[in-house]
Coordinates of C-alpha atoms in Angstrom, one line a residue:
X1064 CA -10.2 -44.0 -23.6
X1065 CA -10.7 -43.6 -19.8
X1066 CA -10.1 -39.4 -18.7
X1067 CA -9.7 -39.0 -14.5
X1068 CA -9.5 -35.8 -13.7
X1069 CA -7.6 -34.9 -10.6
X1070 CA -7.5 -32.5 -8.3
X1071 CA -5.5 -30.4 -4.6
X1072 CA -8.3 -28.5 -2.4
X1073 CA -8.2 -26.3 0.8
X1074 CA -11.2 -24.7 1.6
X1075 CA -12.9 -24.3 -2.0
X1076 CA -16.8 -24.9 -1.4
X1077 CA -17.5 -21.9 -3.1
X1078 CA -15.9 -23.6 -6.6
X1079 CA -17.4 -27.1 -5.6
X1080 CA -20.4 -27.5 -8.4
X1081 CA -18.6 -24.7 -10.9
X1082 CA -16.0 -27.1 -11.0
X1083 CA -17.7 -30.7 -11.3
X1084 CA -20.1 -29.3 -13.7
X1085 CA -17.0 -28.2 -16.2
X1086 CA -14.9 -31.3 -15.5
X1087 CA -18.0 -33.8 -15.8
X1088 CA -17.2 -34.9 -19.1
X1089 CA -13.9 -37.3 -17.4
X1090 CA -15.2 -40.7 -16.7
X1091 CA -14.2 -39.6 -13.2
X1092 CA -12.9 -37.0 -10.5
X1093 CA -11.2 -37.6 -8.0
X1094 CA -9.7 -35.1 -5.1
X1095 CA -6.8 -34.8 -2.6
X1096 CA -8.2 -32.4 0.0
X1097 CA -5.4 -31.5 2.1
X1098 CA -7.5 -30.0 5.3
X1099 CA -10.4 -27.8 4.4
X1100 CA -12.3 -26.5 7.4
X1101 CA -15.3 -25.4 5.3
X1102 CA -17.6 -27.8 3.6
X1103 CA -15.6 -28.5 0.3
X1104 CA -15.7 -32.0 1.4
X1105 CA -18.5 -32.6 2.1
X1106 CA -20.0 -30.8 -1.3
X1107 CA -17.8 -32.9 -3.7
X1108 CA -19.1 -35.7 -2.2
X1109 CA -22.6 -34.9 -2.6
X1110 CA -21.5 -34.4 -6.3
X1111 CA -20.0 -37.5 -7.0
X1112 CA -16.6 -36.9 -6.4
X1113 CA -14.1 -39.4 -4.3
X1114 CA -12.5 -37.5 -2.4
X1115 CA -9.3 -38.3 -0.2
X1116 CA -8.3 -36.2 3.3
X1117 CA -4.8 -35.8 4.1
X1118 CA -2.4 -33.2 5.6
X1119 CA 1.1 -32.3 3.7
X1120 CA 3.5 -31.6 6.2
X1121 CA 5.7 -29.7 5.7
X1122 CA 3.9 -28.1 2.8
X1123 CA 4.8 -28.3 -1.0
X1124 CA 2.8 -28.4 -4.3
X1125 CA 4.8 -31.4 -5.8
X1126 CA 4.1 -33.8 -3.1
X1127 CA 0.6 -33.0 -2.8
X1128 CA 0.1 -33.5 -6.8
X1129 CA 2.3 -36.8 -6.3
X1130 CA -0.9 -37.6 -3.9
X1131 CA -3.3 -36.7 -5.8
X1132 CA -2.3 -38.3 -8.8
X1133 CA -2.2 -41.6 -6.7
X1134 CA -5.8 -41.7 -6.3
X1135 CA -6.3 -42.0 -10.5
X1136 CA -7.0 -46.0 -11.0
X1137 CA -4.2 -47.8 -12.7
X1138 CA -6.1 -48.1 -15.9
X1139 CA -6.9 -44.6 -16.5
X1140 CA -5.1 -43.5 -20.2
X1141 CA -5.5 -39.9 -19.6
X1142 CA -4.7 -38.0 -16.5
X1143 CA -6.3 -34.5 -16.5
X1144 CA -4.9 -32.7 -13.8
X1145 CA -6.7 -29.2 -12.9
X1146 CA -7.9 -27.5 -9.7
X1147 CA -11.1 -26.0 -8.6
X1148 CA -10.9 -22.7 -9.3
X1149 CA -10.2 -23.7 -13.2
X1150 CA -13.2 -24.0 -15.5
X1151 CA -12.8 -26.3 -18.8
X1152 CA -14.9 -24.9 -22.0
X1153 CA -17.6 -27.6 -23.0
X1154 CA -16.6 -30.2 -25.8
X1155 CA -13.1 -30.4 -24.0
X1156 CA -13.3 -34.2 -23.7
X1157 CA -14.0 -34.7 -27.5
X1158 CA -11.1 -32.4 -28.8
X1159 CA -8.8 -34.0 -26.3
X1160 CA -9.4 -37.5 -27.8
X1161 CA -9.2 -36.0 -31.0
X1162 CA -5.6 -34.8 -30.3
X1163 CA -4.6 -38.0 -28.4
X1164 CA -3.1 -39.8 -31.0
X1165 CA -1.1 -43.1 -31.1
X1166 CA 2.0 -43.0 -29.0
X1167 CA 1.1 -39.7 -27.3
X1168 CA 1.7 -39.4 -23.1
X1169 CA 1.4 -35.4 -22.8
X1170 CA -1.3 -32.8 -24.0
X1171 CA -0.7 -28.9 -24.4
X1172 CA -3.8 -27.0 -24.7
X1173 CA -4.7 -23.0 -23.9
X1174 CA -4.9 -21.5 -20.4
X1175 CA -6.2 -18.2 -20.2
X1176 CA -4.7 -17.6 -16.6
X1177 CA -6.6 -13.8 -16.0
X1178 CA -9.3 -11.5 -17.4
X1179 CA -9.2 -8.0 -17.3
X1180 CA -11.5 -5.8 -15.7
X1181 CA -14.4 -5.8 -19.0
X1182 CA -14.2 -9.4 -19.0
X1183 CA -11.5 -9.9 -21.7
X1184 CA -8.5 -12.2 -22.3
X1185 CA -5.4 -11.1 -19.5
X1186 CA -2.5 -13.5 -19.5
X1187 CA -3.1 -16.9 -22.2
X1188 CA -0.4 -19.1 -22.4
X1189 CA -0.7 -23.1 -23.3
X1190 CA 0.1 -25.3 -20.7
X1191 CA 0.8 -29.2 -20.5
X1192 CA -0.9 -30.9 -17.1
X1193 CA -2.8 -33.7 -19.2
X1194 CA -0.7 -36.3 -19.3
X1195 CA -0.5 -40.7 -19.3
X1196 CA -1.4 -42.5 -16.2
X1197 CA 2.1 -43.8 -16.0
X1198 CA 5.5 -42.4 -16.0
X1199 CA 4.9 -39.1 -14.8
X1200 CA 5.5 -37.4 -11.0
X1201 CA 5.3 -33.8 -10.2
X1202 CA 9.2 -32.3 -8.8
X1203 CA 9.7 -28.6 -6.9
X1204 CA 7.4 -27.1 -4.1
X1205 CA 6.0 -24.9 -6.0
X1206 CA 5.2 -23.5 -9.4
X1207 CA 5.6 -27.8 -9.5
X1208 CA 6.1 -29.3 -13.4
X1209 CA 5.6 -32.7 -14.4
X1210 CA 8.6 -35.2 -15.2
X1211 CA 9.1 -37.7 -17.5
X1212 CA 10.1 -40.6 -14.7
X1213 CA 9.0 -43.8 -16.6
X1214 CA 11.4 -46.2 -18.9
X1215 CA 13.1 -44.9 -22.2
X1216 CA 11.5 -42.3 -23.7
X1217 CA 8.1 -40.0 -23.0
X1218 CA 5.6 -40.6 -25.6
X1219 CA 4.3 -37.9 -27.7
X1220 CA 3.6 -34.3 -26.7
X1221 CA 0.3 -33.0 -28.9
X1222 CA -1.2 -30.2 -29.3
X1223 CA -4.8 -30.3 -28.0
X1224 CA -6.5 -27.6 -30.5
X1225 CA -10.2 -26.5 -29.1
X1226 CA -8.9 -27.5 -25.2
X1227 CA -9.3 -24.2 -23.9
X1228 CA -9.3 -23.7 -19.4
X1229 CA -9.6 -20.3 -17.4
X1230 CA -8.2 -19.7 -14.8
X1231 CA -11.1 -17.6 -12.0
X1232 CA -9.1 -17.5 -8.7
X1233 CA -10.1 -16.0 -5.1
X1234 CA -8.1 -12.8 -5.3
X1235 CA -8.1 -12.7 -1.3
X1236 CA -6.1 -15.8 -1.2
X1237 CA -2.6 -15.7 0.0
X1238 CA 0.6 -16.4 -2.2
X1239 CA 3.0 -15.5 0.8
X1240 CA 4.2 -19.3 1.0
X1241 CA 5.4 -18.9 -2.7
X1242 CA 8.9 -17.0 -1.6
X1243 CA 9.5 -19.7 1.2
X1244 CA 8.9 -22.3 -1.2
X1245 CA 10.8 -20.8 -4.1
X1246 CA 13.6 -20.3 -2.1
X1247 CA 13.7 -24.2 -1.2
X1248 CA 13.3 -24.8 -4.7
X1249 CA 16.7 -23.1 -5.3
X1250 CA 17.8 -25.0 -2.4
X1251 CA 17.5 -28.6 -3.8
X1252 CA 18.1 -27.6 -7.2
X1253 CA 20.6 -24.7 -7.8
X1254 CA 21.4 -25.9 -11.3
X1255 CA 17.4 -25.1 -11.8
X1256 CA 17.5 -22.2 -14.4
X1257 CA 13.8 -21.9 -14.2
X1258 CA 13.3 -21.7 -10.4
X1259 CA 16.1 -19.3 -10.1
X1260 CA 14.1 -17.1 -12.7
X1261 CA 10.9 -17.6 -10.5
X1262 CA 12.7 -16.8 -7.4
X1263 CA 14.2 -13.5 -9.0
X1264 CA 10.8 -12.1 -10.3
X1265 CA 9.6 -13.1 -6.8
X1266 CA 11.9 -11.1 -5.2
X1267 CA 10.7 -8.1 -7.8
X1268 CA 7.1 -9.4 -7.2
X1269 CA 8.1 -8.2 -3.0
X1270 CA 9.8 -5.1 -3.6
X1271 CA 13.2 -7.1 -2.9
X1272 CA 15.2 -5.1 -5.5
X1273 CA 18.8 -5.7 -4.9
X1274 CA 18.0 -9.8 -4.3
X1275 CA 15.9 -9.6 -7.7
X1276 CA 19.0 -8.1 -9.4
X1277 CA 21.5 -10.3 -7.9
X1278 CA 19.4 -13.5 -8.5
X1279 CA 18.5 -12.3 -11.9
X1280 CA 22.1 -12.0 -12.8
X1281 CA 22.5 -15.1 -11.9
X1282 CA 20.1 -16.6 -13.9
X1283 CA 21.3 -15.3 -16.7
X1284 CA 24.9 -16.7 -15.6
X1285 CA 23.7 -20.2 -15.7
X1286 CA 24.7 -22.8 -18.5
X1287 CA 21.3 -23.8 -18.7
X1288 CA 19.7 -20.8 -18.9
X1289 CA 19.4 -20.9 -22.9
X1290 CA 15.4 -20.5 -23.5
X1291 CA 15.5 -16.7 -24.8
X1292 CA 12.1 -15.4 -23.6
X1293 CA 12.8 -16.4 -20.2
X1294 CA 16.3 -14.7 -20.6
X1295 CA 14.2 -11.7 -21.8
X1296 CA 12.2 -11.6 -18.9
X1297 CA 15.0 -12.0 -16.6
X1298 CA 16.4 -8.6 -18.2
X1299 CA 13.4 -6.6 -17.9
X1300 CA 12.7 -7.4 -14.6
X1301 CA 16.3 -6.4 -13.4
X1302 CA 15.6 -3.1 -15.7
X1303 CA 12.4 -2.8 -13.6
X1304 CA 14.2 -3.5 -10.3
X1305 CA 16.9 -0.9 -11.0
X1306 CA 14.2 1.5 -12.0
X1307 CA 12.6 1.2 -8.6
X1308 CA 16.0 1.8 -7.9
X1309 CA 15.7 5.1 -9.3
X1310 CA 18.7 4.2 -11.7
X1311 CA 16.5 4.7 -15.2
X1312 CA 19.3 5.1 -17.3
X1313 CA 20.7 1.5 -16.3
X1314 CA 16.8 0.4 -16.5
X1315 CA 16.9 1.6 -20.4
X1316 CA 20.0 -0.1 -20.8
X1317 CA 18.5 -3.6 -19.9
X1318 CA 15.5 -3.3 -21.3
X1319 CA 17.3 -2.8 -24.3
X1320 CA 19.5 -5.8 -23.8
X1321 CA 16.1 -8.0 -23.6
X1322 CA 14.8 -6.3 -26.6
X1323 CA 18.1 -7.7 -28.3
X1324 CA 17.7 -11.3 -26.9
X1325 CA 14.4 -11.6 -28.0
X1326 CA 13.0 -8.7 -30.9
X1327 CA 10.1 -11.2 -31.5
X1328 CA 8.4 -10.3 -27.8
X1329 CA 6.2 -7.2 -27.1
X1330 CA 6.9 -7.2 -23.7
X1331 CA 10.7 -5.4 -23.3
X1332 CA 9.4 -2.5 -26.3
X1333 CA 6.1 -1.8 -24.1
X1334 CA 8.4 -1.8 -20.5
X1335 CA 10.7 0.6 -22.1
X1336 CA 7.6 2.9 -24.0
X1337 CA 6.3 3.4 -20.4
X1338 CA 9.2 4.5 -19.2
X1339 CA 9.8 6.8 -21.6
X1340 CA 6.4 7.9 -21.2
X1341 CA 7.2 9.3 -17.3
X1342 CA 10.2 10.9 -19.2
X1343 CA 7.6 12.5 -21.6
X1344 CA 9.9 11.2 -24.5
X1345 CA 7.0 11.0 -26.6
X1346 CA 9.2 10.0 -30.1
X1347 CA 10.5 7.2 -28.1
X1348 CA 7.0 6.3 -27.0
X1349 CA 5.9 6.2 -30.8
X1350 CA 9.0 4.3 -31.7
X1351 CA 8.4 1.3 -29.3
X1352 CA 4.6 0.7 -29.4
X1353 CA 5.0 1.0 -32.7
X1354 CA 7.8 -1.9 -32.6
X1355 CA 5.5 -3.5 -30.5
X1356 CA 2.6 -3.5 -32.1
X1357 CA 4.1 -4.9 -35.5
X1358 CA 4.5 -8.3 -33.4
X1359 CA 1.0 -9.9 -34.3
X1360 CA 1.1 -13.3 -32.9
X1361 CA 0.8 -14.1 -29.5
X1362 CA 2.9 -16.9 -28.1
X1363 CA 1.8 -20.0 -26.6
X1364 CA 4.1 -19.6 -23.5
X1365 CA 3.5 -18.0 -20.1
X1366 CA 6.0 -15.4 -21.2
X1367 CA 3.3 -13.4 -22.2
X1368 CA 1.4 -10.2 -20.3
X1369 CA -1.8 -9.0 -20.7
X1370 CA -0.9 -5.4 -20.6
X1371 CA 1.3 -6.0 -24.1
X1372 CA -1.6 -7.0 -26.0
X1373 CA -4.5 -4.8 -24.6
X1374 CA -5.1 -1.4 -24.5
X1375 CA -1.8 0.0 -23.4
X1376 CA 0.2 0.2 -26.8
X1377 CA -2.9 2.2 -28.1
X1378 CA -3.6 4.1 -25.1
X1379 CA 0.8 5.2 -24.8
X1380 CA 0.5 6.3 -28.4
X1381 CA -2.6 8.3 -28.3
X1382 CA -1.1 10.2 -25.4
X1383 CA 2.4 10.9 -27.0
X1384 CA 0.2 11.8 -30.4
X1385 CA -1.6 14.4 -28.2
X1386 CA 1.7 16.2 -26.8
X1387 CA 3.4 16.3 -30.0
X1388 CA 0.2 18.3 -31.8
X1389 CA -1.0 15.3 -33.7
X1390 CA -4.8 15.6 -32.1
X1391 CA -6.6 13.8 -35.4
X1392 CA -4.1 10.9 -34.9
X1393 CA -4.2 10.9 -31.1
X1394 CA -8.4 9.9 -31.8
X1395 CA -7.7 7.6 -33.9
X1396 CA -5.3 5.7 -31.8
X1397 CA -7.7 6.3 -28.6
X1398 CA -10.8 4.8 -30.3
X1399 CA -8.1 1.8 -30.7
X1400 CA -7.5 1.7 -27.2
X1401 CA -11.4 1.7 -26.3
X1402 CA -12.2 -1.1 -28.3
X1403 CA -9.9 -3.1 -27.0
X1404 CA -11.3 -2.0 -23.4
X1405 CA -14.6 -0.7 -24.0
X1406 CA -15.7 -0.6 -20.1
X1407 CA -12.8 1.4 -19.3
X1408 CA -14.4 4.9 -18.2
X1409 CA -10.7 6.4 -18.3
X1410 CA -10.1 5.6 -22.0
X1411 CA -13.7 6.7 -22.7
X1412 CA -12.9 10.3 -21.5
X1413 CA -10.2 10.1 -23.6
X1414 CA -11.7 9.5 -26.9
X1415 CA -14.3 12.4 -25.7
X1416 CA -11.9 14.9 -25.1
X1417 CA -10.0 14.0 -28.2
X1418 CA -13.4 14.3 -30.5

């Protein structure tokens, strides 16, 4: 089988050979740069990458991927689309292959999307941006998905074991287009359940908290708004507005509503332990990490946050241990919580005052 990868840049020399290096196993890269005023250009180049300039204006993700994707040659069978501050393991070409069964056109494989301070795991979630050189475009300006535009029906959608990316992204660069964007997204599509849920938690993401609730609401209004984590999510980001808000006791009350819609997700228990850790309600803390931390299996969807299955269950409990008297206990869940972050010099002082 043929594997193109392709690729959006602005301004990304300092990911140039990180990039090529991990994506060198495709039979061949090729890159939409959509204005760089560094030397990304001219360093992909060097490294054997074709490489494309051309503005977007006005700016939006979708079209620029539309672009992008244009520059894979018609006979490619597998698109892998990824940008350059992504990094594939090795061996990702052979357990892609081995995936890509007869009659498949879409791939979904891990994404670790952030690390945490020590190094470790933040956000993983699978995603699906490896797809058949025909039938697909990219739709919304941002937070852009890939749609099924060909004849009939989309071919297969398999599950690419042993495909694993990470995400390492320049923390200084900007994501203040993303609101603009979002709310154009809402624009063209207001029957889109999913970019009115982006454009809520955006809002909540900008301190916004009376749009975040209203378009929240709404969300949750919507007939096509069925998908139960993202309902979840919805809730406990209006809980989180309202507690901004300073209203806690309607902040309980949705977070419990999204523990309700979805029981099987850490994510609403841990919300609601914390904040009934600044209430120093140290039973309730015990009750829902505890709820918490009896979910064992991660999901493979972006609902997911790294808080929820790091430290933070262990850390909560060992501090509402402590306050109730239960010191031998409190350790023991402390020494949890530093193995799961064993750089972390606050949760070291905690397992030394503790012993």
């Amino acid at each position: 089988m043929k594997v193109v990868v392709y690729a959006i840049c602005k301004n990304e020399a300092q990911f140039t050979e990180r990039w090529v290096r991990s994506m060198s196993e495709a039979d061949e890269i090729v890159v939409l740069d959509t204005g760089s005023e560094d030397d990304t250009v001219q360093r992909l180049e060097a490294l054997g990458v074709k490489v494309v300039t051309e503005a977007i204006v006005p700016w939006r993700f979708d079209k620029a991927r539309n672009r992008s994707l244009k520059l894979v040659p018609e006979d490619a069978d597998i698109c892998v689309c990824t940008d350059l501050d992504e990094v594939f393991h090795p061996g990702w070409r052979k357990n892609l292959e081995k995936a890509w069964t007869k009659g498949a056109s879409q791939a979904s494989y891990r994404y670790t999307w952030s690390f945490t301070k020590s190094g470790g795991e933040g956000v993983v979630f699978w995603i699906q941006k490896i797809h058949a050189r025909h039938g697909y475009r990219w739709v919304h300006p941002v937070h852009e998905v890939l749609e099924w535009a060909g004849e009939g029906e989309p071919g297969a959608l398999v599950q690419a074991e042993g495909v694993q990316l990470d995400h390492h992204p320049d923390q200084a660069k900007s994501r203040g287009q993303y609101l603009k964007l979002l709310e154009l997204s809402v624009e063209e599509d207001p029957l889109d359940d999913r970019n009115m849920h982006y454009l809520g938690r955006e809002y909540l993401y900008k301190g916004r908290w009376e749009d975040c609730i209203r378009t929240l609401e709404h969300h949750l209004s919507m007939p096509k708004a069925t998908w139960k984590d993202e309902r979840a999510a919805s809730m406990r980001y209006i809980a989180k507005a309202w507690a901004m808000k300073g209203e806690r006791q309607k902040a309980r009350d949705w977070y419990l509503q999204a523990i309700i819609q979805a029981p099987y997700l850490r994510e609403a228990y841990m919300d609601l332990a914390w904040l009934l850790y600044e209430e120093e309600s140290w039973e309730g803390v015990l009750y829902f990490t505890d709820c918490a931390l009896s979910i064992r299996q991660r999901p493979r969807t972006y609902i997911c946050e790294a808080t929820a299955w790091g430290s933070l269950p262990y850390d909560l409990r060992a501090m509402a241990l402590y306050h109730t008297g239960r010191k031998a206990e409190a350790l023991e869940e402390a020494q949890k919580a530093l193995a799961m972050e064993p750089e972390d010099e606050r949760l070291q002082g905690n397992v030394k005052a503790l012993s």
